[in-house]
mmCIF file of C-alpha atoms in Angstrom:
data_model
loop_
_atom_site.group_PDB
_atom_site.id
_atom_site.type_symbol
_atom_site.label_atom_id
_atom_site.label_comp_id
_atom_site.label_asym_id
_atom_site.label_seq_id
_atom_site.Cartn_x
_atom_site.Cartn_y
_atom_site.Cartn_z
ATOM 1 C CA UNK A 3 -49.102 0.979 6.289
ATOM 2 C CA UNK A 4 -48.308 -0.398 3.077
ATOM 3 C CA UNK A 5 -49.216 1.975 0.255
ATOM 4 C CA UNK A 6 -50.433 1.407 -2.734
ATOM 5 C CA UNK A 7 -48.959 1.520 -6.617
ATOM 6 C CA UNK A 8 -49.726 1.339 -10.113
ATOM 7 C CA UNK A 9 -48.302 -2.255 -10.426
ATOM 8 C CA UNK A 10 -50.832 -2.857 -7.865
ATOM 9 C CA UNK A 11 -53.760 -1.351 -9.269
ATOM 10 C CA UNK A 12 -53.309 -2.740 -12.606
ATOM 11 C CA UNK A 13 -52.774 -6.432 -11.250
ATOM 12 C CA UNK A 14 -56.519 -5.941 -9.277
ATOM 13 C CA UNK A 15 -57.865 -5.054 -12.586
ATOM 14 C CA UNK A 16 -56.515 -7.651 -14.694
ATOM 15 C CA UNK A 17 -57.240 -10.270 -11.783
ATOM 16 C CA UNK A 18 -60.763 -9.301 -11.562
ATOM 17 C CA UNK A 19 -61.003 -9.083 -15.661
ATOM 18 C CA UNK A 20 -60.105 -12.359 -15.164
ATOM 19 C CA UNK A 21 -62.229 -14.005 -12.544
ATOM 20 C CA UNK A 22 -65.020 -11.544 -14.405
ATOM 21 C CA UNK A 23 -64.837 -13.845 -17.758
ATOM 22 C CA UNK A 24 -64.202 -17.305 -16.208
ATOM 23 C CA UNK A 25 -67.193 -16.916 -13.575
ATOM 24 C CA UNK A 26 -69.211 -15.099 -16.645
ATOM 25 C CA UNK A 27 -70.363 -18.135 -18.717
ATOM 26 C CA UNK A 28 -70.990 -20.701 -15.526
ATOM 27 C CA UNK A 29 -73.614 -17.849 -14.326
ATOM 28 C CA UNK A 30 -74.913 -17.479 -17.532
ATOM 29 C CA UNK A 31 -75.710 -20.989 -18.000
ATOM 30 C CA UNK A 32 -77.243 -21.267 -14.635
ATOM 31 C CA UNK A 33 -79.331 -18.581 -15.057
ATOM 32 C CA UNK A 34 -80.714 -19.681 -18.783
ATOM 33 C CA UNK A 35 -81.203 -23.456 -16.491
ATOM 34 C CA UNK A 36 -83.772 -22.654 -14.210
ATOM 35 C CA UNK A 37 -85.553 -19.497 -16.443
ATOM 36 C CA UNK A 38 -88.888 -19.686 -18.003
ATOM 37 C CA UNK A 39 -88.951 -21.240 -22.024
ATOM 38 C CA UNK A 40 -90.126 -18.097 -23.181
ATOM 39 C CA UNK A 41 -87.817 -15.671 -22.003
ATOM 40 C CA UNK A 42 -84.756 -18.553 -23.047
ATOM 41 C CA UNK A 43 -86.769 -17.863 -26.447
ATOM 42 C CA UNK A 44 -86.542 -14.371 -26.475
ATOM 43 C CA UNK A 45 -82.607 -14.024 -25.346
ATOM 44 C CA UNK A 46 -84.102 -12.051 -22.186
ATOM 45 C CA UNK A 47 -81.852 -13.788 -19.910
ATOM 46 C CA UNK A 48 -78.199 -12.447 -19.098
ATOM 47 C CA UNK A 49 -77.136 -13.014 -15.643
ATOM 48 C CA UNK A 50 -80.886 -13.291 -13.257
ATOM 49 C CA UNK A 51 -82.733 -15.989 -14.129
ATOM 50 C CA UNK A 52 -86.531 -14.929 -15.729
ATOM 51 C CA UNK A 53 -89.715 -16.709 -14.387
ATOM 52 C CA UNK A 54 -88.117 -19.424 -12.210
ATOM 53 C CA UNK A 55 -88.547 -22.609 -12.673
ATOM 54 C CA UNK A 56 -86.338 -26.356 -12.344
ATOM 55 C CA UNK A 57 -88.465 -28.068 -15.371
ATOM 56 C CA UNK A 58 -85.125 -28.693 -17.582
ATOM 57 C CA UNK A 59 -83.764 -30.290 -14.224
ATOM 58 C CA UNK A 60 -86.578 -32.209 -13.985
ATOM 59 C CA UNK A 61 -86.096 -33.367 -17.381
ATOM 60 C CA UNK A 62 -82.269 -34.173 -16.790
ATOM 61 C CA UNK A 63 -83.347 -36.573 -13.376
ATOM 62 C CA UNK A 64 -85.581 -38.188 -15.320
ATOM 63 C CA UNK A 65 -83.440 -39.253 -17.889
ATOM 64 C CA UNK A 66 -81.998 -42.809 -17.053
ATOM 65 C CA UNK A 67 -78.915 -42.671 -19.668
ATOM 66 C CA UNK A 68 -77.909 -39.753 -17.701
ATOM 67 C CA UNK A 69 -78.225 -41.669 -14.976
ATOM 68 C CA UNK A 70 -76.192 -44.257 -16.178
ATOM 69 C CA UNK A 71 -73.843 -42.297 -17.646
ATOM 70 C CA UNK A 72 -73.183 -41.012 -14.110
ATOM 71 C CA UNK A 73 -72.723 -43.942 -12.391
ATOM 72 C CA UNK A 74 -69.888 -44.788 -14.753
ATOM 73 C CA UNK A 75 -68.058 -40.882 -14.675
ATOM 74 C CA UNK A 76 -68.278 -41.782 -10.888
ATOM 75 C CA UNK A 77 -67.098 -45.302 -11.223
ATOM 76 C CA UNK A 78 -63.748 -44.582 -13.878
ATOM 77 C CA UNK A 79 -63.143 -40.806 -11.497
ATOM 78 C CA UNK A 80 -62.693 -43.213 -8.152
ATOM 79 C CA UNK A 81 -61.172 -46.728 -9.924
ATOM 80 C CA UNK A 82 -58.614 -44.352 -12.078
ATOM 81 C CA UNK A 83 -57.935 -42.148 -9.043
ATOM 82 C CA UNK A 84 -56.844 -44.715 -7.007
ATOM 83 C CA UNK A 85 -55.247 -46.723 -9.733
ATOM 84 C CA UNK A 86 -53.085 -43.499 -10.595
ATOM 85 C CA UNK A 87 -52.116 -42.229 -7.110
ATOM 86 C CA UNK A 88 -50.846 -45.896 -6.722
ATOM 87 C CA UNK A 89 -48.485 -46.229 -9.634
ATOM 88 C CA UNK A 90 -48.036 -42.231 -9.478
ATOM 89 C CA UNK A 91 -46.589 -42.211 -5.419
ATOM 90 C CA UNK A 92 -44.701 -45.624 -6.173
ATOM 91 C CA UNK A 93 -43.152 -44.404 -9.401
ATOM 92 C CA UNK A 94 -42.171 -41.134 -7.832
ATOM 93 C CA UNK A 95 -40.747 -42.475 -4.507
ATOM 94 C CA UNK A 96 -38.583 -44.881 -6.382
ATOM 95 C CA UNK A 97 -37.107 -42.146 -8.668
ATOM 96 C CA UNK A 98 -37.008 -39.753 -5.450
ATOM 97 C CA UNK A 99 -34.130 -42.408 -3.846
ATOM 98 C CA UNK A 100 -30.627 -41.037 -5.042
ATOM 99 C CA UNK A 101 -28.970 -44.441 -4.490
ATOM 100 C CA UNK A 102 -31.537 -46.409 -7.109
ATOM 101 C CA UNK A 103 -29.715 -48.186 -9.726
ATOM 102 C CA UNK A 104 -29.953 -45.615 -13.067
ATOM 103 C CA UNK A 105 -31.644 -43.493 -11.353
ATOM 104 C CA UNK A 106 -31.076 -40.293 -13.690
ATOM 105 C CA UNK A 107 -31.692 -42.686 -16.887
ATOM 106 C CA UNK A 108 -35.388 -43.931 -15.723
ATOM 107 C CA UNK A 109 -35.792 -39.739 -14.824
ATOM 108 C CA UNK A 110 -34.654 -38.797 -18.208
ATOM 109 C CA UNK A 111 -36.566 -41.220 -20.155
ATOM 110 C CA UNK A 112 -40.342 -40.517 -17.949
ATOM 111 C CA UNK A 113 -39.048 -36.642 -18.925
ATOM 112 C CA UNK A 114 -39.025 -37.724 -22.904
ATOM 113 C CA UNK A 115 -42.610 -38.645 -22.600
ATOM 114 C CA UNK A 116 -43.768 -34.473 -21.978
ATOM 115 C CA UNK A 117 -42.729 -33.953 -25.114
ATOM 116 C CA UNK A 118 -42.447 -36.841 -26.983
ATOM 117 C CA UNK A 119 -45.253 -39.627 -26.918
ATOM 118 C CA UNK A 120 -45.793 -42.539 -29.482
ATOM 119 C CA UNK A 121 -49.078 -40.776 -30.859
ATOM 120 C CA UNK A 122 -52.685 -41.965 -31.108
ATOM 121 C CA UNK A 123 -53.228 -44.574 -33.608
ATOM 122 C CA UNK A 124 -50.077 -46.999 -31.905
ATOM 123 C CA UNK A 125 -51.820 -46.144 -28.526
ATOM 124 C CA UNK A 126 -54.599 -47.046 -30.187
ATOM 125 C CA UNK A 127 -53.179 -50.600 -31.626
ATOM 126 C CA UNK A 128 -51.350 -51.177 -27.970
ATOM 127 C CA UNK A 129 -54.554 -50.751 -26.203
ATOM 128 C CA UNK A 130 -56.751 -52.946 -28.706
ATOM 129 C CA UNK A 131 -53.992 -55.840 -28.679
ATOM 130 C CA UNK A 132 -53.743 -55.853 -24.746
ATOM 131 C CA UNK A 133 -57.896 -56.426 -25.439
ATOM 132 C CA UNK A 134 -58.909 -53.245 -23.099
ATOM 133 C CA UNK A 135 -61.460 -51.894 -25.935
ATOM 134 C CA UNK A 136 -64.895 -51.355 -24.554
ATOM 135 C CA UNK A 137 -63.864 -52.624 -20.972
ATOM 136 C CA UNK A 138 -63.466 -50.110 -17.989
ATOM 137 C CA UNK A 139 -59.688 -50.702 -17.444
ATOM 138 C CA UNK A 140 -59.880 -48.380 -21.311
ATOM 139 C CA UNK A 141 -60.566 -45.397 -18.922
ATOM 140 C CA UNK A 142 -58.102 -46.169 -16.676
ATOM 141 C CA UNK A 143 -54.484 -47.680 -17.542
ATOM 142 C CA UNK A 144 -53.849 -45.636 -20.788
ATOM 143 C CA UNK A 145 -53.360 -42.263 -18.750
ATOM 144 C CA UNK A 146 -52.738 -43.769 -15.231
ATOM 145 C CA UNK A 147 -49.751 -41.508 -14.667
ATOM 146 C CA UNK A 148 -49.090 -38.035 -15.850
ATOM 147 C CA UNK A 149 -45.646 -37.225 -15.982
ATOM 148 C CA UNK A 150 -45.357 -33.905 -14.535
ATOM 149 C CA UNK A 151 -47.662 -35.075 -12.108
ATOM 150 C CA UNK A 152 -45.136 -37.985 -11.300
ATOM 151 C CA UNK A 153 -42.408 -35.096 -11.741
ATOM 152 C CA UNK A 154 -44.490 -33.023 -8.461
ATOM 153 C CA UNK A 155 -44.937 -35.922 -6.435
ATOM 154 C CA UNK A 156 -41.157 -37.053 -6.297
ATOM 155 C CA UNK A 157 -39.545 -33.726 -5.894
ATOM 156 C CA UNK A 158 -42.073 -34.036 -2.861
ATOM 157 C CA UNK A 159 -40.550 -37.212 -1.746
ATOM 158 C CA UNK A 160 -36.816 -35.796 -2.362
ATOM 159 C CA UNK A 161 -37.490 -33.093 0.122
ATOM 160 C CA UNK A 162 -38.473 -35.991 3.211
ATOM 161 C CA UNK A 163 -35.481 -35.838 5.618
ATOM 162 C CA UNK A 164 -33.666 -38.758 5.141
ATOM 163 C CA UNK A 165 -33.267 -39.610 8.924
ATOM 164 C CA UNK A 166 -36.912 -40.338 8.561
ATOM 165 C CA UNK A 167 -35.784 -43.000 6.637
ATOM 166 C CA UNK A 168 -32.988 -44.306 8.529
ATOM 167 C CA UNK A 169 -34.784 -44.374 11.940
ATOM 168 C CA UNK A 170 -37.330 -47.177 10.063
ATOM 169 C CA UNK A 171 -34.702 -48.919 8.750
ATOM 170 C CA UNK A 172 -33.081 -49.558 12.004
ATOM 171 C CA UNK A 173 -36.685 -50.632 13.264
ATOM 172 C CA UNK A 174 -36.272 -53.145 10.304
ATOM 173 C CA UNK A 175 -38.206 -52.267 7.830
ATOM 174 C CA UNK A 176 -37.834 -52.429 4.224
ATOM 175 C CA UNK A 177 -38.265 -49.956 1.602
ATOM 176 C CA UNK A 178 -41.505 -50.545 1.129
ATOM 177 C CA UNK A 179 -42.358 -50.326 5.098
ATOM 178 C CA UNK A 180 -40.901 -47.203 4.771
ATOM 179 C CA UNK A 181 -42.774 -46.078 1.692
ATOM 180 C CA UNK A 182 -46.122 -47.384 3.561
ATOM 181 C CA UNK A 183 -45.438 -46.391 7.299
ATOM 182 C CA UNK A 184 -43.819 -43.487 6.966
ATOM 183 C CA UNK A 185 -43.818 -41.623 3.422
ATOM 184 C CA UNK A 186 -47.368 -41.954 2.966
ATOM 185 C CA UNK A 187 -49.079 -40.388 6.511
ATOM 186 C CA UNK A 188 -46.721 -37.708 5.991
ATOM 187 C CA UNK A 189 -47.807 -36.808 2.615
ATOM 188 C CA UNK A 190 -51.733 -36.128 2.309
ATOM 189 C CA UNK A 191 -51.320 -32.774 0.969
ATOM 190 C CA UNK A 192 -49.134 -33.857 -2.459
ATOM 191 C CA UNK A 193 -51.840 -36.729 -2.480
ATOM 192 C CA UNK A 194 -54.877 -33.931 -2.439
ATOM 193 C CA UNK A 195 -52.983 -32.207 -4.620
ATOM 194 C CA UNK A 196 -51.939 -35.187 -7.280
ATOM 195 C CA UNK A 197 -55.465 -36.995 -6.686
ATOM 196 C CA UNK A 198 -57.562 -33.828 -7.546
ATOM 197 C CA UNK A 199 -55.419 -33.334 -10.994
ATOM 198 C CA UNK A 200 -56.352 -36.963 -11.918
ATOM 199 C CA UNK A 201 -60.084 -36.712 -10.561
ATOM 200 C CA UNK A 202 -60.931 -33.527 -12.475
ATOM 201 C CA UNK A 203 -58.860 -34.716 -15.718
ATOM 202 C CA UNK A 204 -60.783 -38.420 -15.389
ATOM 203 C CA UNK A 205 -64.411 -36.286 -14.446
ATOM 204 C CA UNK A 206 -64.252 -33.629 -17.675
ATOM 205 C CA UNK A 207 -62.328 -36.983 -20.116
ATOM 206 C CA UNK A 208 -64.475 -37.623 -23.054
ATOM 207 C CA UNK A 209 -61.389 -38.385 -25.341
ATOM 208 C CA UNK A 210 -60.856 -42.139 -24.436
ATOM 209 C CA UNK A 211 -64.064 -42.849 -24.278
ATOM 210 C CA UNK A 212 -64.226 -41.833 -27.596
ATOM 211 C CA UNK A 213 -61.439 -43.793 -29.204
ATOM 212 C CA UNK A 214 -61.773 -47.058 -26.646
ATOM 213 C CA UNK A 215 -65.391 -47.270 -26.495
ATOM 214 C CA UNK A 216 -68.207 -48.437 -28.159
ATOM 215 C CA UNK A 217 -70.898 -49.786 -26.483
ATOM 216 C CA UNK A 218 -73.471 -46.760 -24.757
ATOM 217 C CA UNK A 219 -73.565 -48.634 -21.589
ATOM 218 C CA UNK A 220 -69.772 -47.461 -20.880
ATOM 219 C CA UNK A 221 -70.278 -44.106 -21.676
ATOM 220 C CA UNK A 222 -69.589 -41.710 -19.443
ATOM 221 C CA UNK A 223 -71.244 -38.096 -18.892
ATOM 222 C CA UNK A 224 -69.057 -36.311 -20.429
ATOM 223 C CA UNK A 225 -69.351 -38.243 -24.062
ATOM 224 C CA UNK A 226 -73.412 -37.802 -23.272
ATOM 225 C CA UNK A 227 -73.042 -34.097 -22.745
ATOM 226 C CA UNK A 228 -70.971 -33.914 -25.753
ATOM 227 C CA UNK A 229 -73.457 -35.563 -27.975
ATOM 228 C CA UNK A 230 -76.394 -33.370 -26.961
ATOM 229 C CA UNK A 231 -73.882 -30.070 -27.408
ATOM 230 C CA UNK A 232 -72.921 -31.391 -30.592
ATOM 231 C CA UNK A 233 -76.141 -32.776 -31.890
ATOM 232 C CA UNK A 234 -78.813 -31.902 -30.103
ATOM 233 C CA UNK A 235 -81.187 -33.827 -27.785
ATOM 234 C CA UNK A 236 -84.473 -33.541 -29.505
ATOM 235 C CA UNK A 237 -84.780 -34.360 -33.225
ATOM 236 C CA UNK A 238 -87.911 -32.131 -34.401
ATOM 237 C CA UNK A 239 -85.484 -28.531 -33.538
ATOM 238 C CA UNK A 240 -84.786 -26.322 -31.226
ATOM 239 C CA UNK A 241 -87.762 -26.148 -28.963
ATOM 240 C CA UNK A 242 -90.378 -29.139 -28.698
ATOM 241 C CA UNK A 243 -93.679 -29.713 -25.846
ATOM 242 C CA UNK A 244 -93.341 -31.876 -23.084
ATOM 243 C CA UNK A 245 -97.246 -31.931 -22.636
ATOM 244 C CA UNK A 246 -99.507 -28.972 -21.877
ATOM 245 C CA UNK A 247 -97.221 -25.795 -21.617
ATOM 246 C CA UNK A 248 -94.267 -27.053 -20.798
ATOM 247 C CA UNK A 249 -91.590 -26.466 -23.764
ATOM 248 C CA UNK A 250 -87.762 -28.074 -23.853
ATOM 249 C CA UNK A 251 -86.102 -25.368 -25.066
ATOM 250 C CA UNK A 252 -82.582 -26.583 -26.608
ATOM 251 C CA UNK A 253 -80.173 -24.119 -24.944
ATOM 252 C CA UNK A 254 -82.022 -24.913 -21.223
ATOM 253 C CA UNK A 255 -81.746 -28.783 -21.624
ATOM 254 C CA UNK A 256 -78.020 -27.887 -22.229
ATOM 255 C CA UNK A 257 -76.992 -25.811 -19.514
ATOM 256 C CA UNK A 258 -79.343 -27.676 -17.150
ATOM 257 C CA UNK A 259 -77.202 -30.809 -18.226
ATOM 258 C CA UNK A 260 -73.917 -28.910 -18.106
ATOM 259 C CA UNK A 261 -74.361 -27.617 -14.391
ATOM 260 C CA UNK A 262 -75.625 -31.467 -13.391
ATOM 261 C CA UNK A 263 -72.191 -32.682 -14.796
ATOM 262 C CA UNK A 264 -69.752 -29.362 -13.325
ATOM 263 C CA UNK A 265 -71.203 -29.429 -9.886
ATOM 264 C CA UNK A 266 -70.323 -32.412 -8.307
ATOM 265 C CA UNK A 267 -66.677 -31.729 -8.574
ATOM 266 C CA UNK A 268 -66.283 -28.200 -7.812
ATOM 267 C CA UNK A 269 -67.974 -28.808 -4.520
ATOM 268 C CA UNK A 270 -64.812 -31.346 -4.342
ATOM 269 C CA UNK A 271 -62.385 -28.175 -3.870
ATOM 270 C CA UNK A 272 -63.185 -26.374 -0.781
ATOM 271 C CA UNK A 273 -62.676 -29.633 1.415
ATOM 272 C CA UNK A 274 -59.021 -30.088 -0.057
ATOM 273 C CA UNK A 275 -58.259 -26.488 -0.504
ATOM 274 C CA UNK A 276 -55.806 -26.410 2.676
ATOM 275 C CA UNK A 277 -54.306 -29.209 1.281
ATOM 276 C CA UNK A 278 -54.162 -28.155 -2.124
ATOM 277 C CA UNK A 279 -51.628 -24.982 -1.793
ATOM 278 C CA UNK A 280 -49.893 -26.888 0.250
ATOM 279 C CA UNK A 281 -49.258 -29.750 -2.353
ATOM 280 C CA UNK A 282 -48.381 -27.540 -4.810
ATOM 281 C CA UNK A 283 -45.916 -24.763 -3.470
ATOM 282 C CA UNK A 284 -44.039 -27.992 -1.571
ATOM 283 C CA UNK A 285 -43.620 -29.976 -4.794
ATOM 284 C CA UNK A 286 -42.801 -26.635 -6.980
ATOM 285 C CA UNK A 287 -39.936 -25.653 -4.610
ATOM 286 C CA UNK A 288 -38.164 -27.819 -3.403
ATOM 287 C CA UNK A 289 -35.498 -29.850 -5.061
#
């Protein structure tokens, strides 16, 4: 039986301290969602909602920018998904092949970009003069491939067995019958992995929408739930009537809004969580 230690004891503690203060605010905000105006009022609510009810909910479905701005958060998550695992898996298989022509030069150079990157305003210019301002390929192309994403995915690749390879080339294919029929049904857990990192970064993006666009048709929910943190969604204050007794009170419309926009994708995790681990201890090791 395996006993027990102070190392131990202290890394329960911390862990739970931990989970304790990340799981701490998304409860909170729950709660405050579906509680009665008058206890929101009164800063009665800590962790059990008060007087149940789903009015600010109600108010959120009803909404049709919301709406809207959903549709498109779902549209640019599965367009830039797909878009990035594609350039992402192709990118990283070719770097992945020892006998590619400057190999270790096109490595070195993707490696500049962590730490060195041209900056915002000639992103900016590049993206205006290649006309993708207030289009939905602005959500897209600018951060289609993360490098240490890229960086994951081919130390995945390098750690294939090459006679993998071989045995399709005798079949006659080329490299990119092997990349297709063989590389890829191998490798669903690196794609899990690599396509949840995009998904969650494209779902929780509100910084190119900001600089690329400019019409309120294109924006997505994130951008709308940044607004109504930052300014409010009624003009008149904090708490307004929504006809007889029913009150909007400011902080409710906001969580209510916040746990529309953060549930969708955590319910996203526990079908790719086998895969996930997976992914990640396969592309940190190896290589």
């Amino acid at each position: 039986m395996r006993r027990w230690s102070w190392f131990d004891a202290v890394n329960i503690v911390l862990l739970l301290g931990v989970a304790a203060a990340t799981l701490y605010p998304f409860v909170y905000m729950a709660a405050v969602s579906v509680s009665k105006d008058i206890y929101v009022m009164k800063n009665e609510v800590f962790l059990w909602p008060k007087g149940f009810n789903l009015n600010m909910y109600e108010v959120v479905f009803r909404d049709k920018q919301i709406w809207g701005a959903y549709g498109n958060t779902i549209l640019y998550v599965t367009l830039g998904t797909a878009v990035s695992l594609v350039i992402t898996s192709m990118g990283a298989y070719a770097l992945s092949r020892k006998d590619m022509v400057f190999q270790r030069g096109f490595t070195l150079m993707i490696v500049f970009t962590m730490f060195f990157s041209g900056g915002m305003i000639p992103t900016f210019l590049v993206v205006r003069e290649l006309g993708l301002v207030d289009t939905i390929w602005a959500m897209v192309l600018p951060g289609a491939v993360n490098t240490w994403n890229l960086i994951i995915m081919r130390t995945f690749f390098s750690g294939m067995p090459k006679e993998l390879e071989e045995s399709g080339r005798m079949d006659g294919l080329t490299d990119i019958g092997v990349f297709v029929r063989i590389v890829l049904p191998l490798s669903k857990a690196v794609f899990a992995t690599i396509g949840l990192f995009y998904a969650v970064a494209l779902w929780n993006n509100f910084y190119l929408p900001l600089l690329y666009l400019r019409q309120p048709d294109l924006f997505p929910l994130q951008v709308l739930l940044r607004n109504l943190i930052l300014a409010g969604a009624v003009n008149s204050g904090e708490v307004t009537s929504i006809g007889g007794d029913n009150l909007i009170v400011e902080d409710s419309l906001k969580f209510a809004t916040i746990m529309v926009s953060t549930v969708p994708i955590l319910l996203i995790y526990p079908f790719i969580q086998k895969y996930f681990v997976k992914g990640v201890m396969i592309g940190a090791v190896k290589g």
